[in-house]
mmCIF file of C-alpha atoms in Angstrom:
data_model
loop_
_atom_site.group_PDB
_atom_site.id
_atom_site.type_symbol
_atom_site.label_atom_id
_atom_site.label_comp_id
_atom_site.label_asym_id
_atom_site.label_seq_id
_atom_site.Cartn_x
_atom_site.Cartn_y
_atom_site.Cartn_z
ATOM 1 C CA UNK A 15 8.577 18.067 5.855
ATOM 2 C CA UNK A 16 6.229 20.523 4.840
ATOM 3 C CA UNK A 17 2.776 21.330 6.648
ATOM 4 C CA UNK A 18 0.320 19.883 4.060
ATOM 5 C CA UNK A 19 -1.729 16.651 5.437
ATOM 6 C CA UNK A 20 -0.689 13.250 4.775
ATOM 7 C CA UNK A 21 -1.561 11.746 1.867
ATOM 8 C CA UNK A 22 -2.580 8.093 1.546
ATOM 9 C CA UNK A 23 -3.694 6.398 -1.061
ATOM 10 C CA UNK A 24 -5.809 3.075 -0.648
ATOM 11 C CA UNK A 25 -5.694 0.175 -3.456
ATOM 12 C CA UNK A 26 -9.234 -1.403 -2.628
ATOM 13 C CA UNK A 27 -11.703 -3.536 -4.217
ATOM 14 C CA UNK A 28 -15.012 -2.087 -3.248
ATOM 15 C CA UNK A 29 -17.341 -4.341 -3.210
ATOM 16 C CA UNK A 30 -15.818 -6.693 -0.995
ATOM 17 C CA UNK A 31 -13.330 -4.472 1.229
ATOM 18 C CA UNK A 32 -16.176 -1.660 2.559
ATOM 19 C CA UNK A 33 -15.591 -3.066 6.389
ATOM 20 C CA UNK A 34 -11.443 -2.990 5.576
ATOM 21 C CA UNK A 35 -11.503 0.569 4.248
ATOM 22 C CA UNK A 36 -13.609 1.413 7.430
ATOM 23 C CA UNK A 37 -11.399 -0.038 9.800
ATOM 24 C CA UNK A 38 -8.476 1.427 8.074
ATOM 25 C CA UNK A 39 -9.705 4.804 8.133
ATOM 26 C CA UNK A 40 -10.492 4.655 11.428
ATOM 27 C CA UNK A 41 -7.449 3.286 12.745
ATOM 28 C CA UNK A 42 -6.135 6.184 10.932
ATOM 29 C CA UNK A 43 -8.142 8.869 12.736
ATOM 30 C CA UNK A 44 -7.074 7.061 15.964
ATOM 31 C CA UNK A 45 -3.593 7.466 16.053
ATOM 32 C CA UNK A 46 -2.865 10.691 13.780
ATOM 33 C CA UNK A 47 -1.661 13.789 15.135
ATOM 34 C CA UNK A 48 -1.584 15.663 12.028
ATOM 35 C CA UNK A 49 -4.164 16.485 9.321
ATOM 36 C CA UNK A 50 -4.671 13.677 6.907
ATOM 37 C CA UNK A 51 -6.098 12.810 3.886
ATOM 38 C CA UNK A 52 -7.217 9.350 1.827
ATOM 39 C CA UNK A 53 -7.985 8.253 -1.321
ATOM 40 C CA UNK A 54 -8.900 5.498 -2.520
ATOM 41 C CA UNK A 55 -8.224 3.197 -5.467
ATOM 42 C CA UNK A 56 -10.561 1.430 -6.863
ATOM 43 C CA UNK A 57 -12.605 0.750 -9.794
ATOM 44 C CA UNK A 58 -15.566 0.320 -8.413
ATOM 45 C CA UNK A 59 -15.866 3.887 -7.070
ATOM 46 C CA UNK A 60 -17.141 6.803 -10.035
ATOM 47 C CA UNK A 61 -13.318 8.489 -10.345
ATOM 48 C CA UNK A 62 -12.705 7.700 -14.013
ATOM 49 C CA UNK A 63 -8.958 7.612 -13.643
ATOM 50 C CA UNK A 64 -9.337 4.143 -12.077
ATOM 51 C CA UNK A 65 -11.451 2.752 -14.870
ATOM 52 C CA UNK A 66 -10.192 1.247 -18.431
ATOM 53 C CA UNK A 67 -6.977 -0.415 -17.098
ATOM 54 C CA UNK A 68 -5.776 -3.289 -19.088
ATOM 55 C CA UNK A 69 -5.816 -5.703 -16.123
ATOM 56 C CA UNK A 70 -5.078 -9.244 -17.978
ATOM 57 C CA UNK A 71 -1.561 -9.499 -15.613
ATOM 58 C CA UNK A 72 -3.158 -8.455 -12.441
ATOM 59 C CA UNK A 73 -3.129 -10.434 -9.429
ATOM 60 C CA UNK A 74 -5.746 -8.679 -7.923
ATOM 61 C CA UNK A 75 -8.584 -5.943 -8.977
ATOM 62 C CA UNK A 76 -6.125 -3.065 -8.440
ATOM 63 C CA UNK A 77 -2.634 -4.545 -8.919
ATOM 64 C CA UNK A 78 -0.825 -1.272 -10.402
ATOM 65 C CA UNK A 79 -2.950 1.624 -9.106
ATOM 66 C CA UNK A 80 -0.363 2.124 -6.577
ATOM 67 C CA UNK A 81 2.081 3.365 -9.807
ATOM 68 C CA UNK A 82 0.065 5.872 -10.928
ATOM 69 C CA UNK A 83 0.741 7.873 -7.513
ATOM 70 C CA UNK A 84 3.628 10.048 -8.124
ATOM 71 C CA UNK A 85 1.834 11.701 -10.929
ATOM 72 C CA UNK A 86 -1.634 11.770 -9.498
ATOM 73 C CA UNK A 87 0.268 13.393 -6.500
ATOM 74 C CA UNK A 88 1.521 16.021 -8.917
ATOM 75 C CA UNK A 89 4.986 14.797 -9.132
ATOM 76 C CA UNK A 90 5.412 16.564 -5.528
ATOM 77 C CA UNK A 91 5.560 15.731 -1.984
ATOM 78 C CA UNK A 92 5.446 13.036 -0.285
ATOM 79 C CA UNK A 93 2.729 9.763 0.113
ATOM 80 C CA UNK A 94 1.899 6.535 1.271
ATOM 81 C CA UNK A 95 0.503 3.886 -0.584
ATOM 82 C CA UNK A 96 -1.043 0.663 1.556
ATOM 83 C CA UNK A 97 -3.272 -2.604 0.523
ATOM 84 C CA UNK A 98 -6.613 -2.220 2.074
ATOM 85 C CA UNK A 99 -6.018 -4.759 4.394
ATOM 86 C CA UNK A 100 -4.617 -3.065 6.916
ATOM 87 C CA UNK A 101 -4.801 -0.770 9.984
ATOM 88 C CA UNK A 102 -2.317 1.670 11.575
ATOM 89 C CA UNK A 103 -1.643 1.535 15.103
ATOM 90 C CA UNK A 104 0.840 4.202 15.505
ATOM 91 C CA UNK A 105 1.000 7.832 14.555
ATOM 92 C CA UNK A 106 1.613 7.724 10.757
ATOM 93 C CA UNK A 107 3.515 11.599 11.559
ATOM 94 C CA UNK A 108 6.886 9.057 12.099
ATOM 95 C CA UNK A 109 6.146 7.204 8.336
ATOM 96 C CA UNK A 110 5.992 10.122 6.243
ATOM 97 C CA UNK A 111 8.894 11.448 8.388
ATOM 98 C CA UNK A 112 11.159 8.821 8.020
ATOM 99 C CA UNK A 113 14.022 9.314 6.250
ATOM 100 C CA UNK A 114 14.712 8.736 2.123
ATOM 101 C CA UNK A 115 17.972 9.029 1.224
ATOM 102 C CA UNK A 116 18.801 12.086 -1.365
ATOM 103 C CA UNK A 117 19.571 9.173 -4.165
ATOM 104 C CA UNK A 118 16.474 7.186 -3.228
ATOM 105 C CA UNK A 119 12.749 7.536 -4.332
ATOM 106 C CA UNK A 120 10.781 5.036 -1.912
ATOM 107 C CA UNK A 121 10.739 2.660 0.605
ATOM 108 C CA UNK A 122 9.227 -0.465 1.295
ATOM 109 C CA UNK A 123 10.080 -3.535 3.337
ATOM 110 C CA UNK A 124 12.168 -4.840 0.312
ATOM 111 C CA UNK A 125 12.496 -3.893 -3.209
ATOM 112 C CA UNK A 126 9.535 -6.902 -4.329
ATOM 113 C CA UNK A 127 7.411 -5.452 -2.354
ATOM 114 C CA UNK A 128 5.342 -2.841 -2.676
ATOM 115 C CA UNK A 129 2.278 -3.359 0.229
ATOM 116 C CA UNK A 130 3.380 -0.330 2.077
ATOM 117 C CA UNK A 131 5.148 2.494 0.265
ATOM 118 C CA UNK A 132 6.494 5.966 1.157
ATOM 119 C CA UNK A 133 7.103 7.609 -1.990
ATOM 120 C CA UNK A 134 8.895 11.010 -2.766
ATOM 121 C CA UNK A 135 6.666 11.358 -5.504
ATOM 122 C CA UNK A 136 9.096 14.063 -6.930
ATOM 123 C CA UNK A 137 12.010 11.792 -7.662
ATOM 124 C CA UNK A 138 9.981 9.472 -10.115
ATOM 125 C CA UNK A 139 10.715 11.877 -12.701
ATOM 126 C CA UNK A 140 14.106 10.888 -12.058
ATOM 127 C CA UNK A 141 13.702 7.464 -13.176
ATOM 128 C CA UNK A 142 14.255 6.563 -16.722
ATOM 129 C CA UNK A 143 11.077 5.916 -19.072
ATOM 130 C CA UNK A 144 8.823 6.240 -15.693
ATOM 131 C CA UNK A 145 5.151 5.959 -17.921
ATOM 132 C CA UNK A 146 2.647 8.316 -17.456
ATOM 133 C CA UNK A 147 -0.945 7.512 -16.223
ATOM 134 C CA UNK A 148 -2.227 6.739 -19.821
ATOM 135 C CA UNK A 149 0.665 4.586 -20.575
ATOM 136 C CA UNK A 150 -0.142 2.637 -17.391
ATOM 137 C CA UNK A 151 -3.516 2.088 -18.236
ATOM 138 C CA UNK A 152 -2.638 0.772 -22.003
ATOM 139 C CA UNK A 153 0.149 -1.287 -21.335
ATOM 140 C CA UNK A 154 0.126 -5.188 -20.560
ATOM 141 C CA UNK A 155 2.501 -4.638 -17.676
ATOM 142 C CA UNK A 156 2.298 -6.546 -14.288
ATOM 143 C CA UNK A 157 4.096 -5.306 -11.149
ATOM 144 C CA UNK A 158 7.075 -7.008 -11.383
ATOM 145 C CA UNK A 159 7.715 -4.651 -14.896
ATOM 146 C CA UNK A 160 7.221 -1.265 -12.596
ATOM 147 C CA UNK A 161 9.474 -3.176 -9.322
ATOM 148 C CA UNK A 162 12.148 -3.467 -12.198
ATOM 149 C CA UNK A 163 11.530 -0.048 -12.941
ATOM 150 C CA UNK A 164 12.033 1.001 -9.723
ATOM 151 C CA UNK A 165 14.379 -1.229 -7.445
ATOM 152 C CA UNK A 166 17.670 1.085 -8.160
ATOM 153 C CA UNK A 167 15.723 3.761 -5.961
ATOM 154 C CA UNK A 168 14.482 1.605 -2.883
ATOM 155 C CA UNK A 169 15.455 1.995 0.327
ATOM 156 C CA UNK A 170 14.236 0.134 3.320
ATOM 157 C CA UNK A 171 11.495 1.009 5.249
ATOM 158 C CA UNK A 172 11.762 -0.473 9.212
ATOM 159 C CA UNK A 173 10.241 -3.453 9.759
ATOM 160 C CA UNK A 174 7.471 -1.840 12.641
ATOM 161 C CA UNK A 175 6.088 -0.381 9.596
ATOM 162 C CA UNK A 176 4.940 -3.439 8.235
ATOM 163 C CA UNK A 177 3.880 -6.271 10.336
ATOM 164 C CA UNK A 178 2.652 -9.683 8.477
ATOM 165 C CA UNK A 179 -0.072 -11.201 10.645
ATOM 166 C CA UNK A 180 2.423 -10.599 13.824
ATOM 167 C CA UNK A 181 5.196 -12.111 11.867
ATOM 168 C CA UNK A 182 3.848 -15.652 12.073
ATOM 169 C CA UNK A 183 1.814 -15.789 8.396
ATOM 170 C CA UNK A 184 3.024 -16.591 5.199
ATOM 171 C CA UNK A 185 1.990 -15.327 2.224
ATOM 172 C CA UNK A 186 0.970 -17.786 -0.838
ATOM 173 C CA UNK A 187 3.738 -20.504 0.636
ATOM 174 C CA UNK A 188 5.872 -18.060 1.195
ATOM 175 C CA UNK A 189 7.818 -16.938 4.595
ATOM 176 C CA UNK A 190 7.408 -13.188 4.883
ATOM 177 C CA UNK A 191 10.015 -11.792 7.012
ATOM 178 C CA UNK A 192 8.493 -9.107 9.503
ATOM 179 C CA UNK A 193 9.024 -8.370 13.268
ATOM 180 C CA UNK A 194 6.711 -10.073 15.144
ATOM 181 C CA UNK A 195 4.036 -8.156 17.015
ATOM 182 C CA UNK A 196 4.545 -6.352 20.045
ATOM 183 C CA UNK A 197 1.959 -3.575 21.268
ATOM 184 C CA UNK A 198 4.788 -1.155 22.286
ATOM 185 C CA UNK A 199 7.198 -0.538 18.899
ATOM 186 C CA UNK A 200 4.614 -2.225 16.281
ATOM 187 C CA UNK A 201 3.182 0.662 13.741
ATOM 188 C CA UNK A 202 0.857 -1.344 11.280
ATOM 189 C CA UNK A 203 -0.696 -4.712 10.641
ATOM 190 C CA UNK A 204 -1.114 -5.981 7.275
ATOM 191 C CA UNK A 205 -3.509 -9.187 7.253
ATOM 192 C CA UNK A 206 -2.024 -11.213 4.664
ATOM 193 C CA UNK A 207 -3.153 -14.169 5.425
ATOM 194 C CA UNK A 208 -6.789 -13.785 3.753
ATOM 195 C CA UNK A 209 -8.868 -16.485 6.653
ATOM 196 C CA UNK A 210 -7.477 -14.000 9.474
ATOM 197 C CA UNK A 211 -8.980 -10.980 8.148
ATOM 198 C CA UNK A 212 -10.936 -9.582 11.044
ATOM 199 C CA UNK A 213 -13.871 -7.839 8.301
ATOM 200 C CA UNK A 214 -14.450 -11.250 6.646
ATOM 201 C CA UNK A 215 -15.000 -10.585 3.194
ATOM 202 C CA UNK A 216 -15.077 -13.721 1.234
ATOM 203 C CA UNK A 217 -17.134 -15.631 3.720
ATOM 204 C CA UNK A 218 -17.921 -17.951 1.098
ATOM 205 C CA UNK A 219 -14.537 -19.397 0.632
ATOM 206 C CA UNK A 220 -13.311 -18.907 4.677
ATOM 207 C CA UNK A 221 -14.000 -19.784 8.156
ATOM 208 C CA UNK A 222 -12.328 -16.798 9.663
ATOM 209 C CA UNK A 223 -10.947 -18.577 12.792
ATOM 210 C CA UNK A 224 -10.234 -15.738 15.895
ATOM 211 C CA UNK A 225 -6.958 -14.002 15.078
ATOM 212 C CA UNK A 226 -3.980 -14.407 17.611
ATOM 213 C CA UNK A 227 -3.312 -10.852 17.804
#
């Protein structure tokens, strides 16, 4: 791996996530031993490459930002895409070191999903009819089009990378399969379930009970 920072790139909605991006970046500084750098995504924020998506299919406010990496990247090196919703609790150094087969482009907990992502941004070229940015934005495309895209060149990413809630949550009725939480090998904790989230940002619509871990 070359010496250039880390690159991670946030999929946020603004106005409600400011405590979640926080916490994330500062879990972030925590834990890394390396230079690092983030960027978010989000159409809130003045960057006008997040604006003027055709978001009809979206299930949330920045559903497919998270394709549009490889080439905002520059078609080189490697990143990490991740939800807002979650903080790092292990030296990130390991993630963008782990290992992505020569015939592979990403990996992820599973090909269907696509919360936490290390991308060789390079090898998307590889991939037939991979749309550029401005195709992205035009078309009427929800993830499941780009997952089809890309499932021939997934590869899976281990489990401590990706902890659900401490692997007790599920996720719109459905079971999630992560290892549960343990303090020593876990690397990152996604809050899924939305009345756990420790920033509370719909406190409208939750109670935000303690959670476990």
């Amino acid at each position: 791996m070359s010496n250039e920072a880390l690159r991670f790139y946030i999929a946020t909605d603004g106005t409600a996530m400011q405590k979640a991006e926080m916490a994330l970046v500062h879990s972030i500084q925590k834990v890394c031993s390396v230079p690092f750098s983030v960027h978010f995504m989000d159409k809130h924020r003045p960057n006008p490459l997040w604006h003027g998506w055709n978001d009809k299919k979206w299930y949330t406010p920045f559903s497919n930002f998270r394709f549009a990496i490889p080439e905002v990247n520059g078609f080189q090196g490697r990143a990490v895409y991740m939800d807002v919703d979650q903080i790092i609790l292990k030296d990130p150094k390991e993630l963008f070191e782990l290992e992505i087969p020569e015939d592979k482009a990403w990996l992820a907990l599973d090909p269907s999903r696509t919360d936490v992502m290390l991308m060789d941004c390079a090898k998307f070229k590889n991939i037939a009819n991979w749309p550029s940015i401005e195709e992205q934005k035009q078309s009427n495309n929800n993830i499941g089009h780009y997952v089809q895209k890309m499932k021939d060149c997934w590869s899976p990413l281990p489990k401590r990378w990706c902890c659900n809630d401490g692997g007790i949550a599920s996720n719109q009725g459905n079971k999630i399969e992560t290892d549960p939480y343990d303090p020593e090998t876990t690397c990152l904790m996604h809050y899924t379930q939305m009345d756990w989230q420790p920033w509370k940002p719909y406190p409208e619509k939750f109670n935000y009970p303690p959670h476990p871990h």
